[in-house]
PDB file of C-alpha atoms in Angstrom:
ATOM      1  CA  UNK A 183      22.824  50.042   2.106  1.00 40.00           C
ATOM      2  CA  UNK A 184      19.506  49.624   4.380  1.00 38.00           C
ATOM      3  CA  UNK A 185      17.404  46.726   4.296  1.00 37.00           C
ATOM      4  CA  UNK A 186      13.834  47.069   4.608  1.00 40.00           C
ATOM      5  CA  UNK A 187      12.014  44.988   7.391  1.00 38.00           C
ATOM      6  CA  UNK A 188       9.657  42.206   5.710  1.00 35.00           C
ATOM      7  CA  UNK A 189       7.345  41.225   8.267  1.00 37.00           C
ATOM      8  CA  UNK A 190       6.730  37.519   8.097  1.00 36.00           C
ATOM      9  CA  UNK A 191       3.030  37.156   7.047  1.00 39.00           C
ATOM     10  CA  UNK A 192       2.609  33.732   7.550  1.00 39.00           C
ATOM     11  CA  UNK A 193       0.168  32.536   9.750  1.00 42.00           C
ATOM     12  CA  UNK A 194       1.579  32.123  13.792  1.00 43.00           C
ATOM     13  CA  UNK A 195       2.331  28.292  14.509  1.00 44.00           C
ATOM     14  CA  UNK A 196       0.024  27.040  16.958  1.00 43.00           C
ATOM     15  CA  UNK A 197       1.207  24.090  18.850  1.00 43.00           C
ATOM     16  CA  UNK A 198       0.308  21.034  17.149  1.00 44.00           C
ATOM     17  CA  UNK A 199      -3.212  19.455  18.296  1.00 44.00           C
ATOM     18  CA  UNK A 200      -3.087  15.351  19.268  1.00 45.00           C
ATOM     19  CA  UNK A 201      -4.850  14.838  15.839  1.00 47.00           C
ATOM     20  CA  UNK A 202      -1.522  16.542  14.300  1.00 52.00           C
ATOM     21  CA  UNK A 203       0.765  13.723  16.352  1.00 57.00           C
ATOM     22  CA  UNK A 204      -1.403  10.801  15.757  1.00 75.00           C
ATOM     23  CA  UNK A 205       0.143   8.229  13.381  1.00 87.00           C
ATOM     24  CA  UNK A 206      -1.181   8.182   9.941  1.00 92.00           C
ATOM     25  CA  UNK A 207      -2.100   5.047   7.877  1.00 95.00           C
ATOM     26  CA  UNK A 208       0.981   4.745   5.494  1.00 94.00           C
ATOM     27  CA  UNK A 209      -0.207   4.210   1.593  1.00 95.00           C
ATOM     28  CA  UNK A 210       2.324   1.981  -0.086  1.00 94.00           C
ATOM     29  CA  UNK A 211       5.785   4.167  -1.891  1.00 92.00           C
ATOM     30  CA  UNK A 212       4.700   2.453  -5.166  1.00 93.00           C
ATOM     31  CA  UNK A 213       0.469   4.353  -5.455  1.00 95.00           C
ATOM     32  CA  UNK A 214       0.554   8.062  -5.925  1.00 93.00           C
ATOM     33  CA  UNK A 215      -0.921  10.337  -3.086  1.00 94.00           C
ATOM     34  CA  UNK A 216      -1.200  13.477  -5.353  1.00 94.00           C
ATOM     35  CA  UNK A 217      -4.430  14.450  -3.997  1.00 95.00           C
ATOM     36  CA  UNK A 218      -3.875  14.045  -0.559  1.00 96.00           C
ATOM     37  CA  UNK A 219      -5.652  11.399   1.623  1.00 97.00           C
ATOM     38  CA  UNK A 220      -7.900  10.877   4.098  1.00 97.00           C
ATOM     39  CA  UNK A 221      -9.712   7.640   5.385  1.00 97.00           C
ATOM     40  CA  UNK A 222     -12.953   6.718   5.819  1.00 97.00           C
ATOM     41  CA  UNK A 223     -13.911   4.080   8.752  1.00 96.00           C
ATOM     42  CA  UNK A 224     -16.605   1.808   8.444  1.00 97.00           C
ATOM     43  CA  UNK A 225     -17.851  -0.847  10.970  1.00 96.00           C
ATOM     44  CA  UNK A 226     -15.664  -4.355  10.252  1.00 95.00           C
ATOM     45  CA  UNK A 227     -19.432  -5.882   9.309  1.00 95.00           C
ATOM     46  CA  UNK A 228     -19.731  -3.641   6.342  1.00 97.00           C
ATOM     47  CA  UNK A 229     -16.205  -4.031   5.087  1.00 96.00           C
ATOM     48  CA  UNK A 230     -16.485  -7.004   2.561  1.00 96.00           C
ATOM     49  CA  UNK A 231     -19.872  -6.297   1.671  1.00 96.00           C
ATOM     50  CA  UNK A 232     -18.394  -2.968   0.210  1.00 97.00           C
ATOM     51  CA  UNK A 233     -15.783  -4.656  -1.106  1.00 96.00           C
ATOM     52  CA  UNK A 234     -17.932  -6.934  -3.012  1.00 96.00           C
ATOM     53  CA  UNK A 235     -20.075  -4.304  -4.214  1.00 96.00           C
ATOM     54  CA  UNK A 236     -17.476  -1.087  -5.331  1.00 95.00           C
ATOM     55  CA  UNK A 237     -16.568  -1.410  -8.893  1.00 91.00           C
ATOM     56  CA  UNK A 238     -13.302  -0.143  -7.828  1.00 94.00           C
ATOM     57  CA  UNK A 239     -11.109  -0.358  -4.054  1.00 96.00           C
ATOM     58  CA  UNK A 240      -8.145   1.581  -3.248  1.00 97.00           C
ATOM     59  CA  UNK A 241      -6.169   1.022  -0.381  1.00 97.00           C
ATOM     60  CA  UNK A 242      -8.013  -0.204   2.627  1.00 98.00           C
ATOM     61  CA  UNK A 243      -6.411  -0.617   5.988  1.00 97.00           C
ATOM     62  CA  UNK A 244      -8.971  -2.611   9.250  1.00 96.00           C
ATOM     63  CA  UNK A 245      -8.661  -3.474  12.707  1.00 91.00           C
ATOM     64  CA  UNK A 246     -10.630  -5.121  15.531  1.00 90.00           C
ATOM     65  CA  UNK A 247     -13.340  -2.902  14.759  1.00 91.00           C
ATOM     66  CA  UNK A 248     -13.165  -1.062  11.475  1.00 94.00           C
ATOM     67  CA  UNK A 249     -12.516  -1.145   7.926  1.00 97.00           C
ATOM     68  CA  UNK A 250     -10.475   1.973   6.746  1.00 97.00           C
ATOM     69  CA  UNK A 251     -10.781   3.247   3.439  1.00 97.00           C
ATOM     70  CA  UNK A 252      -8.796   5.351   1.426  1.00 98.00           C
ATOM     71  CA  UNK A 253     -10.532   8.489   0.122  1.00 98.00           C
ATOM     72  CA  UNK A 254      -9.113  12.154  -1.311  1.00 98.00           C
ATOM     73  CA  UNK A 255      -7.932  14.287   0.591  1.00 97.00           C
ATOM     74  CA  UNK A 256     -10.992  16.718   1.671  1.00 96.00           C
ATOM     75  CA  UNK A 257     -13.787  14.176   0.277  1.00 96.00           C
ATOM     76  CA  UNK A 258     -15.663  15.263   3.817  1.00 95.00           C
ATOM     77  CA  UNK A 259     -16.462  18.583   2.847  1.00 93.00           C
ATOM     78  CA  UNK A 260     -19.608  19.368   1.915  1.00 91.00           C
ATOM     79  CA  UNK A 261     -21.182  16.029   2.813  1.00 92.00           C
ATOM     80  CA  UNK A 262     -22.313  14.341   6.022  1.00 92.00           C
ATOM     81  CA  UNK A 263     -20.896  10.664   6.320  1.00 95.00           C
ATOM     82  CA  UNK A 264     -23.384   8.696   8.414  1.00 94.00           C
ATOM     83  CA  UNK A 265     -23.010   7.216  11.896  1.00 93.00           C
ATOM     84  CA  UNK A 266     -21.316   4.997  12.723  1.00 94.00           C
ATOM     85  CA  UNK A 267     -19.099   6.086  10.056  1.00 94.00           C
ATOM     86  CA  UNK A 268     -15.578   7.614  11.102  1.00 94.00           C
ATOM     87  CA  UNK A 269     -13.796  10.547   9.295  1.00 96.00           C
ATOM     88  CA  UNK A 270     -10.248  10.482   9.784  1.00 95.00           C
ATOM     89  CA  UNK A 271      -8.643  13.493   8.461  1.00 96.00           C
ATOM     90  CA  UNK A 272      -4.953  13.115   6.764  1.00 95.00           C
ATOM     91  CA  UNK A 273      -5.439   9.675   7.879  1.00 94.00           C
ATOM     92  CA  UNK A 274      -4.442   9.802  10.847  1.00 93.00           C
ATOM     93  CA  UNK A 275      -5.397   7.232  13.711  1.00 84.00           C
ATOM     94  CA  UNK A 276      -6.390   8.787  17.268  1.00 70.00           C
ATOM     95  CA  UNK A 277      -4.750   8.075  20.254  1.00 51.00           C
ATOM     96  CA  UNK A 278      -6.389   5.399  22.585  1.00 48.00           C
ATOM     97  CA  UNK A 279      -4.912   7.168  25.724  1.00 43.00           C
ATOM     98  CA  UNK A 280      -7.057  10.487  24.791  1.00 39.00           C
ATOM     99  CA  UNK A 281      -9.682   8.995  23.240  1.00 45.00           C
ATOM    100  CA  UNK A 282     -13.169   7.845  25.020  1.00 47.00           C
ATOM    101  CA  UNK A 283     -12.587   4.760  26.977  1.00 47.00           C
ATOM    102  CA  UNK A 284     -13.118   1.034  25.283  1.00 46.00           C
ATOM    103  CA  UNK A 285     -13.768  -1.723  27.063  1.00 43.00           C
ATOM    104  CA  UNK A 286     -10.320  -3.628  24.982  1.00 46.00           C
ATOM    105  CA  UNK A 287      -7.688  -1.114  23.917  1.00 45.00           C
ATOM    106  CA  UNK A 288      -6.666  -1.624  20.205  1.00 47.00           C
ATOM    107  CA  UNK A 289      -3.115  -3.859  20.036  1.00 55.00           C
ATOM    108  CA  UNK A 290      -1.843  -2.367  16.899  1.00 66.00           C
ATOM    109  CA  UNK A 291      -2.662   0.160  13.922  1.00 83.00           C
ATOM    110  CA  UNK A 292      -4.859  -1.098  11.425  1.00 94.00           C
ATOM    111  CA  UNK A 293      -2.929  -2.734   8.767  1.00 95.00           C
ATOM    112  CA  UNK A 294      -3.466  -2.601   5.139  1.00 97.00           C
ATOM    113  CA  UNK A 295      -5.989  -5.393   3.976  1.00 97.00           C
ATOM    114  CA  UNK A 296      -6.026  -4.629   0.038  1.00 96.00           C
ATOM    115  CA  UNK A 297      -3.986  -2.644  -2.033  1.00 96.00           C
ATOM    116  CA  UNK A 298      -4.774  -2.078  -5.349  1.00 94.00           C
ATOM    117  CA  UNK A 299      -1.551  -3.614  -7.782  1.00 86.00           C
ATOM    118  CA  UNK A 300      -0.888  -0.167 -10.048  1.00 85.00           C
ATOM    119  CA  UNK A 301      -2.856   3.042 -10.475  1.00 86.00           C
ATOM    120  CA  UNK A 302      -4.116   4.578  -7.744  1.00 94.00           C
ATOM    121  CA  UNK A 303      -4.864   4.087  -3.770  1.00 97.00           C
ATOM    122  CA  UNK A 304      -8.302   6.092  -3.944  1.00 97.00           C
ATOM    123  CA  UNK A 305     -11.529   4.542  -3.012  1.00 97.00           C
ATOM    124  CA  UNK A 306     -13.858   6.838  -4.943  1.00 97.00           C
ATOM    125  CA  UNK A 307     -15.487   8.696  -2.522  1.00 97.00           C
ATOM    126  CA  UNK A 308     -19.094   9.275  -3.894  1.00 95.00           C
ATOM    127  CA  UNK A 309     -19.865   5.418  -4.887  1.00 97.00           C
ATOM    128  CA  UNK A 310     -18.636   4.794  -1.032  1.00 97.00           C
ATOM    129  CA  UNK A 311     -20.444   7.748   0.700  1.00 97.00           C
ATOM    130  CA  UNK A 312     -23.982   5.933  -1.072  1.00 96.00           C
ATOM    131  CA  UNK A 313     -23.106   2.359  -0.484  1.00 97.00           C
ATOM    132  CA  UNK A 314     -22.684   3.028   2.787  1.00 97.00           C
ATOM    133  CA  UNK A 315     -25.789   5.272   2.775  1.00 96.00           C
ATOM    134  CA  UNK A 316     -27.762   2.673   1.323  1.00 96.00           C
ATOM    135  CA  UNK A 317     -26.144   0.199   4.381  1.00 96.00           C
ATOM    136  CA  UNK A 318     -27.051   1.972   7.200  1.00 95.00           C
ATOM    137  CA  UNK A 319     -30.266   3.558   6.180  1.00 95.00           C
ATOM    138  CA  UNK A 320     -29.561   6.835   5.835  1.00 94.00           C
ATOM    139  CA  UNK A 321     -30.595   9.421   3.149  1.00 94.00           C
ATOM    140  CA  UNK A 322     -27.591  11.303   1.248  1.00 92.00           C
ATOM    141  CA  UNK A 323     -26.825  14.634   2.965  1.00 90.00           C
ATOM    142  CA  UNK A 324     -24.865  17.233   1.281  1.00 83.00           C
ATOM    143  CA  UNK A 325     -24.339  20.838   1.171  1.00 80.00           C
ATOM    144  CA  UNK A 326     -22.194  21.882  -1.771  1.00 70.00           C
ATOM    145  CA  UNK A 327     -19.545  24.392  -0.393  1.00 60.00           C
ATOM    146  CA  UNK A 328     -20.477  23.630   3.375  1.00 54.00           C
ATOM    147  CA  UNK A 329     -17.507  21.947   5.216  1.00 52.00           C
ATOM    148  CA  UNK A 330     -18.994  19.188   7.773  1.00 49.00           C
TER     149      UNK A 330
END
């Protein structure tokens, strides 16, 4: 009996970029991650004045310099997160070594601050993206289907 030939129409593998080997924030076993997650990064001078003001926190990971909060998977697209705000896709924490010099290198991953007790480790994204609009003076920029 002949086989036919199935060609393989997956996509190549391309090797994996340092973003792709960066270590990711780790969300506890016990919270869901259905939707994927990404983190947003905030100066540390912001961070409990969010907290204070969100009606509701997921997970939120800081270090010497930022607060890191938990967001959807995706919840850049479309929208443009003000400066000095930091996107982390997949949550995943750049490499010093690669990374623009600092004048102290970072000791340690940021470690998780709060974590909600049940339910889920979501920040929601929109009350975030205007709180921190509203903090650093900037006007809400979005594109609906535009990826930023």
């Amino acid at each position: 009996m002949l086989r036919q030939h199935c060609p393989d129409l997956r996509p190549p593998r391309s090797a994996p970029s340092p973003c792709d080997r960066a270590p990711r924030l780790l969300i506890p076993t016990r919270l869901s991650t259905s939707l994927g997650y990404d983190a947003v990064g905030t100066p540390g001078e912001y961070g409990p004045r969010i907290m204070d003001r969100l009606p509701r926190v997921g997970c939120v990971f800081a270090d010497d310099r930022h607060w890191w909060w938990i967001v959807p998977a995706g919840s850049h697209e479309g929208v443009v997160w003000p400066s000095p705000t930091a996107y982390a896709v997949g949550a995943r924490m750049a490499d010093p070594s690669w990374t623009p010099a600092r004048p102290k290198p970072r000791a340690d991953m940021p470690r998780l601050i709060h974590s909600p007790s049940e339910g889920s480790p979501y920040t929601p994204p929109i009350p975030l993206y205007f709180l921190i609009c509203r903090l650093t003076g900037s006007n809400p920029r979005w594109s609906p289907g535009a990826t930023e």
